[in-house]
C-alpha cells in the first residue's frame, strides 16, 4: 500500500514506491506502473483487476482510465459510503477536477458524457440540489404502488405475448430491454412514445456510439414535446405534470432534462437487472430450485443480483474539494475518484464469503448512497421483481438454448452488459394483457424509509448524450 507519508500524487502520477516499468507487458500496466481500468486485461476480467488493486493498495487505489488519465478507485464498502456522504470533502462537480482544468482530460475523452457537469440534481449541491431533487422526489411520490404494479404486470404480458407462440426468444433484446422502457414511458405520461426506435435510441446513447448524439436528440425531442403538452394541460397525479407544477418552479429545459435523467438511468439499470436475474435462474440449478421450492422469493433473488452483479459496476466520478485522506491514501483537492460499486460489494470486511447469499441485506452499493441516492430505486425493484416473476410463471419450462460457455458480455468501467440470452420453451397462447390487482392496498412510493442509493449521471451539455453511470439524484 502506498505510504501516507509519501503519497501518490494523482495530478503528477508520482509513486514513491515505484513499480514495474511503464507499459510492462508482463503486468499489463500503464505509465508509472499503474493498472488500467480499460484495455485487454480489464475487458477480460475487470473484477480480477480490482482484486489485484485491493491486494496492492488496500481500500483506495491509484488507477488509469481511458487515455491513461489518473484517478483513485475506491474499492472499500465503507470508504465508498464515506465518500458519497461527505459533501464537505467530495462532490460530483467535475469542474473541480485538476485533470480537466489543466487539459489532461481532452474534450474527446470517451467518458466525457458521464462526468461533464450540468445544472441538474445529479451534479447540484446545497440549496440548488434540494430544489431540483425535491421536485423529482415529490413527482415519484405521486405514483401509487398499486397502480405501478398493475402497469408493470400489463406491460409484461404484452411483451411476452409477442413471442410466447414461437417457443423461443432472446431475453435481453426482446424482454429485458423492452419492459423497463414501456413501463417508464407509461409512468412519465408518454405511452405513445414507446417504440423499437425509443428502445434502441436509449441503448445507443449509453453505448456511446457514433450515432449516440443523434439518438440523444431523438429521446430529448420526445421528452421536450411531452413537457410542452403537460405545461399546457397538466394532469393531476402524473409524474411529468407533478414536475412541471412543483413549487420549485422548474423551467421547461429543467423538466425535460430531469425526465431524460430518470428515464435513461432507470431504464439502463433495470434492463441489466432483469437480464442478470434471469441468467442466474437459467444457468444455476440450485438458484432455480430455491425459487421453485420457496426457499427464496423473487424479491430476494433480485436483491442477491444487486449484490453479485450490480447494474452499474462503478461511477465516474466524485471530486475532492479539499485535501483529505481516504482509505489510508492522501487525496489532494482536485483529485478525481471512482465509486467502486462492484468491488465495494465484495469487500471482505463486509462480505468475507463472496459466494454467500445475502438474504434480507440491502446494504449493497448498487444504488449508491448519500444525498445523490437514487430516488426511484423502488420503481426499478418493482419492474424487475414483477417482470421476472411473470416471465417465470408464463414460461416455466424456459431453458437456455445455447451452452452457458457461449454467453458473452460487453464490459466497460461503468457496467457489464449481458449481450444475449437465448431461450427455448413450450409455445403458449397469448394471454389477455390486463393489470393484475395487488392483494392489498400498497403505500405510495417514497412513504417509507429506504436505504441510501444513487443512480446514473446524465449527459454533458457539450456532447448532448445521456450516458449512464450510477447517480441520478
Coordinates of C-alpha atoms in Angstrom, one line a residue:
X1 CA 0.0 0.0 0.0
X2 CA 1.2 3.5 -0.8
X3 CA 2.6 5.1 2.3
X4 CA 0.6 8.1 3.6
X5 CA 3.9 9.8 4.4
X6 CA 5.0 9.7 0.8
X7 CA 1.7 9.9 -1.0
X8 CA 0.9 9.0 -4.6
X9 CA 0.1 12.3 -6.4
X10 CA -2.9 11.8 -8.7
X11 CA -2.1 15.1 -10.5
X12 CA 1.5 14.1 -11.4
X13 CA 1.4 10.4 -11.2
X14 CA 4.4 10.2 -8.8
X15 CA 4.5 7.0 -6.9
X16 CA 7.4 6.8 -4.4
X17 CA 7.2 3.1 -4.2
X18 CA 7.9 2.8 -7.9
X19 CA 6.7 -0.4 -9.6
X20 CA 7.2 -2.2 -12.9
X21 CA 8.4 -0.2 -15.9
X22 CA 5.6 1.8 -17.6
X23 CA 3.7 -0.4 -20.0
X24 CA 5.3 -3.6 -18.7
X25 CA 3.6 -6.3 -20.9
X26 CA 4.0 -8.9 -18.1
X27 CA 1.7 -6.9 -15.9
X28 CA -0.4 -5.0 -18.4
X29 CA 0.4 -1.8 -16.6
X30 CA 0.4 1.8 -17.8
X31 CA 2.6 4.8 -17.1
X32 CA 4.2 4.8 -13.6
X33 CA 3.2 1.2 -13.2
X34 CA -0.5 2.0 -12.6
X35 CA -3.2 -0.5 -13.5
X36 CA -5.6 0.4 -16.3
X37 CA -9.4 0.0 -15.8
X38 CA -9.7 -0.3 -19.6
X39 CA -8.0 -2.3 -22.3
X40 CA -7.5 -6.0 -22.8
X41 CA -6.9 -7.1 -19.2
X42 CA -9.8 -5.0 -17.8
X43 CA -12.1 -6.0 -20.6
X44 CA -11.4 -9.7 -20.0
X45 CA -11.8 -9.6 -16.2
X46 CA -12.2 -6.3 -14.5
X47 CA -13.2 -7.9 -11.2
X48 CA -9.7 -9.5 -11.0
X49 CA -8.1 -6.2 -11.7
X50 CA -10.0 -4.7 -8.8
X51 CA -8.8 -7.5 -6.5
X52 CA -5.2 -7.0 -7.6
X53 CA -5.6 -3.4 -6.8
X54 CA -7.1 -4.2 -3.4
X55 CA -4.1 -6.5 -2.6
X56 CA -1.6 -3.9 -3.7
X57 CA -3.1 -0.7 -2.3
X58 CA -6.0 -1.5 0.1
X59 CA -9.4 0.2 0.0
X60 CA -8.3 3.0 -2.3
X61 CA -6.0 2.6 -5.2
X62 CA -4.4 4.8 -7.9
X63 CA -5.6 3.7 -11.4
X64 CA -5.8 4.8 -15.0
X65 CA -9.0 5.4 -17.0
X66 CA -9.1 5.9 -20.8
X67 CA -6.3 8.0 -22.3
X68 CA -4.3 7.0 -19.2
X69 CA -5.9 9.7 -17.1
X70 CA -5.2 9.1 -13.4
X71 CA -7.9 8.7 -10.8
X72 CA -8.5 6.9 -7.5
X73 CA -10.6 3.8 -7.5
X74 CA -12.5 3.4 -4.2
X75 CA -12.7 -0.3 -3.5
X76 CA -13.8 -0.5 0.1
X77 CA -17.5 -0.6 1.1
X78 CA -17.1 1.8 4.0
X79 CA -14.8 4.1 2.1
X80 CA -17.3 4.4 -0.7
X81 CA -20.1 5.3 1.7
X82 CA -17.9 7.8 3.4
X83 CA -17.0 9.5 0.1
X84 CA -20.6 9.8 -1.2
X85 CA -21.9 11.0 2.2
X86 CA -19.1 13.5 2.9
X87 CA -20.4 16.5 1.0
X88 CA -17.8 18.9 2.6
X89 CA -15.0 16.8 1.1
X90 CA -16.3 15.4 -2.1
X91 CA -18.9 16.3 -4.8
X92 CA -20.0 15.4 -8.3
X93 CA -18.8 18.7 -9.9
X94 CA -16.1 17.8 -12.5
X95 CA -15.3 21.5 -12.8
X96 CA -13.2 20.9 -9.6
X97 CA -11.1 18.2 -11.3
X98 CA -7.5 19.2 -11.8
X99 CA -7.0 16.8 -14.8
X100 CA -9.9 18.5 -16.5
X101 CA -8.8 22.1 -15.7
X102 CA -5.2 21.5 -16.8
X103 CA -6.2 19.9 -20.1
X104 CA -5.1 16.3 -19.2
X105 CA -8.7 15.3 -19.9
X106 CA -9.5 16.1 -23.5
X107 CA -12.9 17.0 -24.9
X108 CA -12.8 13.8 -26.9
X109 CA -12.3 11.6 -23.8
X110 CA -14.7 8.6 -24.0
X111 CA -16.2 9.3 -20.6
X112 CA -16.9 13.0 -21.1
X113 CA -20.7 12.2 -21.3
X114 CA -20.5 10.7 -17.9
X115 CA -18.8 13.3 -15.9
X116 CA -19.4 16.6 -17.6
X117 CA -21.3 19.0 -15.3
X118 CA -24.9 20.0 -16.0
X119 CA -27.3 22.1 -13.9
X120 CA -29.4 19.2 -12.8
X121 CA -29.8 17.4 -9.5
X122 CA -27.2 14.8 -10.2
X123 CA -24.4 17.4 -10.1
X124 CA -26.0 20.2 -8.0
X125 CA -25.2 20.9 -4.4
X126 CA -26.8 22.6 -1.4
X127 CA -30.0 24.6 -1.9
X128 CA -30.0 24.0 -5.7
X129 CA -29.7 20.3 -5.2
X130 CA -32.6 20.4 -2.7
X131 CA -34.7 22.4 -5.1
X132 CA -34.2 20.0 -8.0
X133 CA -34.1 16.8 -6.1
X134 CA -37.2 17.8 -4.1
X135 CA -39.2 18.2 -7.2
X136 CA -38.1 14.8 -8.5
X137 CA -38.8 13.1 -5.2
X138 CA -42.3 14.7 -5.0
X139 CA -43.1 13.6 -8.5
X140 CA -42.1 10.0 -7.7
X141 CA -44.3 10.1 -4.6
X142 CA -47.3 10.8 -6.8
X143 CA -47.0 7.2 -8.2
X144 CA -49.3 4.8 -6.3
X145 CA -47.7 1.4 -5.8
X146 CA -50.8 -0.5 -6.7
X147 CA -51.1 1.5 -10.0
X148 CA -47.4 0.9 -10.6
X149 CA -47.8 -2.9 -10.1
X150 CA -50.8 -3.0 -12.4
X151 CA -48.9 -1.2 -15.1
X152 CA -45.8 -3.4 -14.8
X153 CA -48.0 -6.6 -15.0
X154 CA -49.9 -5.3 -18.1
X155 CA -46.7 -4.4 -19.9
X156 CA -45.1 -7.7 -19.0
X157 CA -48.0 -9.6 -20.5
X158 CA -48.0 -7.5 -23.7
X159 CA -44.3 -8.1 -24.3
X160 CA -44.4 -11.9 -23.6
X161 CA -47.4 -12.2 -25.9
X162 CA -45.1 -11.1 -28.8
X163 CA -43.0 -14.2 -28.6
X164 CA -44.9 -16.8 -26.5
X165 CA -46.3 -18.7 -29.5
X166 CA -42.8 -19.0 -31.1
X167 CA -41.4 -21.2 -28.3
X168 CA -38.2 -19.2 -28.4
X169 CA -36.9 -15.7 -27.6
X170 CA -33.8 -13.7 -26.9
X171 CA -34.4 -12.4 -23.4
X172 CA -32.1 -9.4 -23.4
X173 CA -33.3 -7.7 -26.6
X174 CA -36.9 -8.9 -26.7
X175 CA -37.8 -8.7 -23.0
X176 CA -35.3 -7.1 -20.6
X177 CA -34.6 -4.1 -22.8
X178 CA -38.3 -3.5 -23.6
X179 CA -40.1 -3.9 -20.3
X180 CA -38.5 -1.0 -18.4
X181 CA -39.0 1.4 -21.4
X182 CA -42.7 0.5 -21.8
X183 CA -43.3 0.9 -18.0
X184 CA -41.3 4.1 -17.6
X185 CA -43.0 5.9 -20.6
X186 CA -46.4 4.9 -19.1
X187 CA -45.3 6.4 -15.8
X188 CA -44.0 9.6 -17.4
X189 CA -47.2 10.0 -19.3
X190 CA -46.0 9.2 -22.8
X191 CA -47.1 5.7 -23.6
X192 CA -47.4 6.7 -27.2
X193 CA -43.7 7.3 -27.4
X194 CA -42.9 3.6 -26.7
X195 CA -41.4 2.0 -29.8
X196 CA -38.5 -0.1 -31.0
X197 CA -36.8 3.2 -32.0
X198 CA -37.1 4.6 -28.5
X199 CA -35.6 1.4 -27.0
X200 CA -32.7 1.3 -29.5
X201 CA -32.0 5.1 -29.1
X202 CA -31.7 4.7 -25.3
X203 CA -29.3 1.7 -25.7
X204 CA -27.3 3.7 -28.3
X205 CA -26.9 6.7 -26.1
X206 CA -25.5 4.6 -23.3
X207 CA -23.0 2.7 -25.6
X208 CA -21.5 6.0 -26.8
X209 CA -21.6 5.0 -30.5
X210 CA -21.1 7.3 -33.4
X211 CA -24.8 7.8 -33.6
X212 CA -25.2 8.4 -29.9
X213 CA -25.7 12.2 -30.3
X214 CA -28.5 11.7 -32.8
X215 CA -30.1 9.2 -30.5
X216 CA -29.9 11.6 -27.6
X217 CA -31.5 14.3 -29.7
X218 CA -34.4 11.9 -30.6
X219 CA -35.0 11.0 -26.9
X220 CA -34.7 14.6 -25.7
X221 CA -37.1 15.7 -28.5
X222 CA -39.8 13.3 -27.5
X223 CA -39.5 14.4 -23.8
X224 CA -39.5 18.1 -24.8
X225 CA -42.7 17.6 -26.7
X226 CA -44.2 15.8 -23.6
X227 CA -43.1 18.7 -21.4
X228 CA -44.8 21.2 -23.7
X229 CA -48.0 19.3 -23.8
X230 CA -48.2 18.9 -20.0
X231 CA -47.2 22.5 -19.5
X232 CA -50.3 23.4 -21.5
X233 CA -52.6 20.8 -19.9
X234 CA -51.2 19.2 -16.7
X235 CA -52.8 16.0 -15.4
X236 CA -53.2 15.6 -11.7
X237 CA -51.2 12.8 -10.2
X238 CA -49.0 12.2 -13.2
X239 CA -45.2 12.3 -12.9
X240 CA -44.4 14.8 -15.6
X241 CA -47.2 17.2 -14.6
X242 CA -46.0 17.0 -11.0
X243 CA -42.5 18.1 -12.1
X244 CA -44.0 21.0 -14.0
X245 CA -46.3 22.2 -11.3
X246 CA -43.9 21.7 -8.4
X247 CA -43.3 24.9 -6.3
X248 CA -39.6 24.6 -7.2
X249 CA -40.6 26.2 -10.5
X250 CA -38.6 24.1 -12.9
X251 CA -38.2 25.5 -16.4
X252 CA -39.2 23.5 -19.4
X253 CA -35.5 22.7 -20.0
X254 CA -35.0 21.5 -16.5
X255 CA -38.2 19.4 -16.7
X256 CA -37.0 17.8 -20.0
X257 CA -33.5 17.1 -18.7
X258 CA -34.8 15.5 -15.5
X259 CA -37.2 13.4 -17.4
X260 CA -34.3 12.2 -19.6
X261 CA -32.2 11.6 -16.5
X262 CA -35.0 9.5 -14.8
X263 CA -35.8 7.6 -18.0
X264 CA -32.3 6.7 -19.0
X265 CA -30.9 6.0 -15.5
X266 CA -33.9 3.8 -14.5
X267 CA -34.1 2.1 -17.9
X268 CA -30.4 1.0 -18.1
X269 CA -30.2 -0.2 -14.5
X270 CA -33.5 -2.1 -14.7
X271 CA -32.8 -3.7 -18.1
X272 CA -29.4 -5.0 -16.8
X273 CA -31.0 -6.2 -13.5
X274 CA -33.7 -8.2 -15.3
X275 CA -31.2 -9.9 -17.6
X276 CA -28.9 -10.7 -14.8
X277 CA -31.5 -12.3 -12.6
X278 CA -33.0 -14.4 -15.4
X279 CA -29.5 -15.5 -16.5
X280 CA -28.8 -16.7 -12.9
X281 CA -32.1 -18.6 -12.8
X282 CA -31.5 -20.2 -16.2
X283 CA -27.9 -21.2 -15.5
X284 CA -27.8 -22.1 -11.8
X285 CA -29.9 -25.1 -11.0
X286 CA -29.6 -24.5 -7.2
X287 CA -30.8 -21.0 -7.5
X288 CA -33.8 -22.0 -9.6
X289 CA -34.6 -24.9 -7.2
X290 CA -34.6 -22.4 -4.3
X291 CA -37.1 -20.2 -6.2
X292 CA -39.3 -23.2 -7.2
X293 CA -39.1 -24.7 -3.7
X294 CA -40.0 -21.5 -1.9
X295 CA -36.7 -21.1 -0.1
X296 CA -36.1 -17.9 -2.0
X297 CA -38.6 -15.3 -3.2
X298 CA -38.2 -13.3 -6.5
X299 CA -37.5 -10.1 -4.5
X300 CA -34.8 -11.9 -2.6
X301 CA -33.3 -13.1 -5.9
X302 CA -33.4 -9.6 -7.3
X303 CA -31.6 -8.3 -4.1
X304 CA -29.0 -11.1 -4.4
X305 CA -28.3 -10.0 -8.0
X306 CA -27.8 -6.4 -6.8
X307 CA -25.0 -7.7 -4.6
X308 CA -23.4 -10.1 -7.2
X309 CA -23.9 -8.2 -10.4
X310 CA -24.9 -4.6 -9.8
X311 CA -26.4 -3.0 -12.9
X312 CA -23.7 -0.3 -12.7
X313 CA -20.3 -1.6 -11.6
X314 CA -18.7 1.8 -11.0
X315 CA -19.4 5.5 -11.3
X316 CA -17.1 8.2 -12.6
X317 CA -16.8 10.3 -10.7
X318 CA -16.5 12.2 -7.4
X319 CA -14.0 15.0 -7.0
X320 CA -12.2 16.1 -3.9
X321 CA -13.0 19.6 -2.7
X322 CA -10.2 19.7 -0.2
X323 CA -7.0 17.8 0.8
X324 CA -8.2 14.8 2.8
X325 CA -7.4 11.2 3.5
X326 CA -9.4 8.1 2.4
X327 CA -8.5 4.5 2.9
X328 CA -5.0 5.4 4.0
X329 CA -4.3 7.4 0.9
X330 CA -3.7 11.2 0.7
X331 CA -6.3 12.7 -1.6
X332 CA -5.5 16.1 -2.9
X333 CA -8.0 18.8 -3.7
X334 CA -8.9 18.4 -7.3
X335 CA -8.3 14.7 -7.5
X336 CA -10.9 12.5 -9.2
X337 CA -12.4 9.4 -7.6
X338 CA -14.3 6.4 -8.9
X339 CA -17.1 5.0 -6.8
X340 CA -16.4 1.2 -7.0
X341 CA -19.8 -0.3 -6.7
X342 CA -18.9 -3.9 -7.7
X343 CA -15.6 -4.1 -5.7
X344 CA -17.3 -2.5 -2.8
X345 CA -20.0 -5.2 -2.8
X346 CA -17.3 -7.9 -2.4
X347 CA -15.2 -6.0 0.2
X348 CA -14.0 -8.8 2.5
X349 CA -14.7 -6.6 5.5
X350 CA -18.5 -6.7 4.9
X351 CA -18.6 -9.9 2.8
X352 CA -15.9 -12.4 3.9
X353 CA -17.5 -15.1 1.7
X354 CA -18.4 -13.5 -1.7
X355 CA -20.5 -16.6 -2.7
X356 CA -22.7 -16.3 0.4
X357 CA -26.4 -15.4 -0.1
X358 CA -27.2 -12.0 1.4
X359 CA -30.8 -12.8 2.4
X360 CA -32.6 -9.7 3.7
X361 CA -29.4 -7.5 3.5
X362 CA -29.8 -4.3 1.4
X363 CA -26.6 -2.7 2.4
X364 CA -25.1 -3.2 -1.1
X365 CA -23.9 -0.2 -3.2
X366 CA -25.9 -1.0 -6.3
X367 CA -27.9 2.2 -5.9
X368 CA -25.1 4.2 -4.2
X369 CA -25.6 6.3 -1.2
X370 CA -25.5 9.9 0.2
X371 CA -27.6 12.9 -1.0
X372 CA -27.5 11.6 -4.6
X373 CA -29.2 8.3 -3.7
X374 CA -31.5 7.1 -6.5
X375 CA -34.9 8.4 -5.7
X376 CA -36.5 5.8 -8.0
X377 CA -34.9 2.6 -6.7
X378 CA -38.3 1.2 -5.6
X379 CA -39.6 1.6 -9.2
X380 CA -36.6 -0.4 -10.6
X381 CA -37.0 -3.1 -8.0
X382 CA -40.7 -3.4 -8.7
X383 CA -40.2 -3.7 -12.5
X384 CA -37.6 -6.3 -12.1
X385 CA -39.5 -8.3 -9.4
X386 CA -42.8 -8.4 -11.2
X387 CA -41.2 -8.8 -14.7
X388 CA -39.0 -11.8 -13.6
X389 CA -41.9 -13.4 -11.7
X390 CA -44.3 -13.1 -14.6
X391 CA -41.7 -14.4 -17.1
X392 CA -41.0 -17.5 -15.0
X393 CA -44.7 -18.1 -14.4
X394 CA -45.7 -17.8 -18.0
X395 CA -42.7 -19.7 -19.4
X396 CA -42.0 -22.0 -16.5
X397 CA -40.1 -24.5 -18.7
X398 CA -37.8 -21.9 -20.3
X399 CA -34.2 -23.3 -20.8
X400 CA -31.1 -21.7 -22.2
X401 CA -30.8 -22.7 -25.8
X402 CA -27.0 -22.4 -26.1
X403 CA -24.2 -23.7 -23.8
X404 CA -23.6 -21.4 -20.9
X405 CA -20.0 -21.1 -22.0
X406 CA -21.2 -19.3 -25.2
X407 CA -22.8 -16.4 -23.3
X408 CA -20.9 -13.1 -23.8
X409 CA -20.7 -9.8 -22.0
X410 CA -19.8 -6.3 -23.0
X411 CA -17.7 -4.7 -20.3
X412 CA -16.8 -1.1 -19.5
X413 CA -15.6 0.7 -16.4
X414 CA -19.2 1.6 -15.8
X415 CA -21.0 -1.6 -16.3
X416 CA -21.1 -5.2 -17.6
X417 CA -23.9 -6.0 -20.0
X418 CA -25.0 -9.4 -21.0
X419 CA -25.1 -9.4 -24.8
X420 CA -27.7 -12.1 -25.4
X421 CA -29.7 -14.7 -23.5
X422 CA -31.5 -17.1 -26.0
X423 CA -34.1 -19.5 -24.5
X424 CA -36.5 -22.2 -25.7
X425 CA -39.8 -23.1 -24.1
X426 CA -43.1 -24.8 -24.9
X427 CA -45.1 -22.5 -27.2
X428 CA -48.1 -20.8 -25.4
X429 CA -51.2 -19.0 -26.4
X430 CA -51.1 -15.2 -25.7
X431 CA -52.9 -14.0 -22.6
X432 CA -55.1 -11.0 -22.1
X433 CA -52.9 -8.1 -21.0
X434 CA -54.6 -6.6 -18.0
X435 CA -53.2 -5.2 -14.8
X436 CA -53.2 -7.8 -12.1
X437 CA -54.6 -6.3 -8.9
X438 CA -52.5 -6.4 -5.7
X439 CA -53.7 -8.5 -2.9
X440 CA -53.9 -5.4 -0.6
X441 CA -53.5 -1.7 -0.9
X442 CA -49.9 -0.6 -1.1
X443 CA -48.4 2.7 0.2
X444 CA -47.2 5.3 -2.2
X445 CA -43.6 5.2 -3.2
X446 CA -41.4 7.2 -1.0
X447 CA -43.7 7.0 2.0
X448 CA -41.4 4.7 3.9
X449 CA -37.7 5.0 4.8
X450 CA -35.3 3.3 2.4
X451 CA -31.5 2.7 2.3
X452 CA -29.2 5.2 0.6
X453 CA -28.9 4.9 -3.1
X454 CA -27.6 6.5 -6.2
X455 CA -28.2 6.4 -9.9
X456 CA -26.5 7.1 -13.2
X457 CA -25.4 10.6 -14.3
X458 CA -26.7 12.4 -17.3
X459 CA -25.1 13.6 -20.5
X460 CA -22.9 16.5 -20.9
X461 CA -24.1 19.8 -22.4
X462 CA -21.2 19.7 -24.8
X463 CA -21.8 16.2 -26.2
X464 CA -25.5 16.2 -25.7
X465 CA -25.5 12.5 -24.9
X466 CA -27.3 11.0 -21.9
X467 CA -24.7 8.5 -20.7
X468 CA -25.4 6.4 -17.7
X469 CA -23.4 5.9 -14.6
X470 CA -24.6 5.3 -11.1
X471 CA -26.1 8.5 -9.7
X472 CA -29.2 10.3 -10.7
X473 CA -30.4 12.2 -7.6

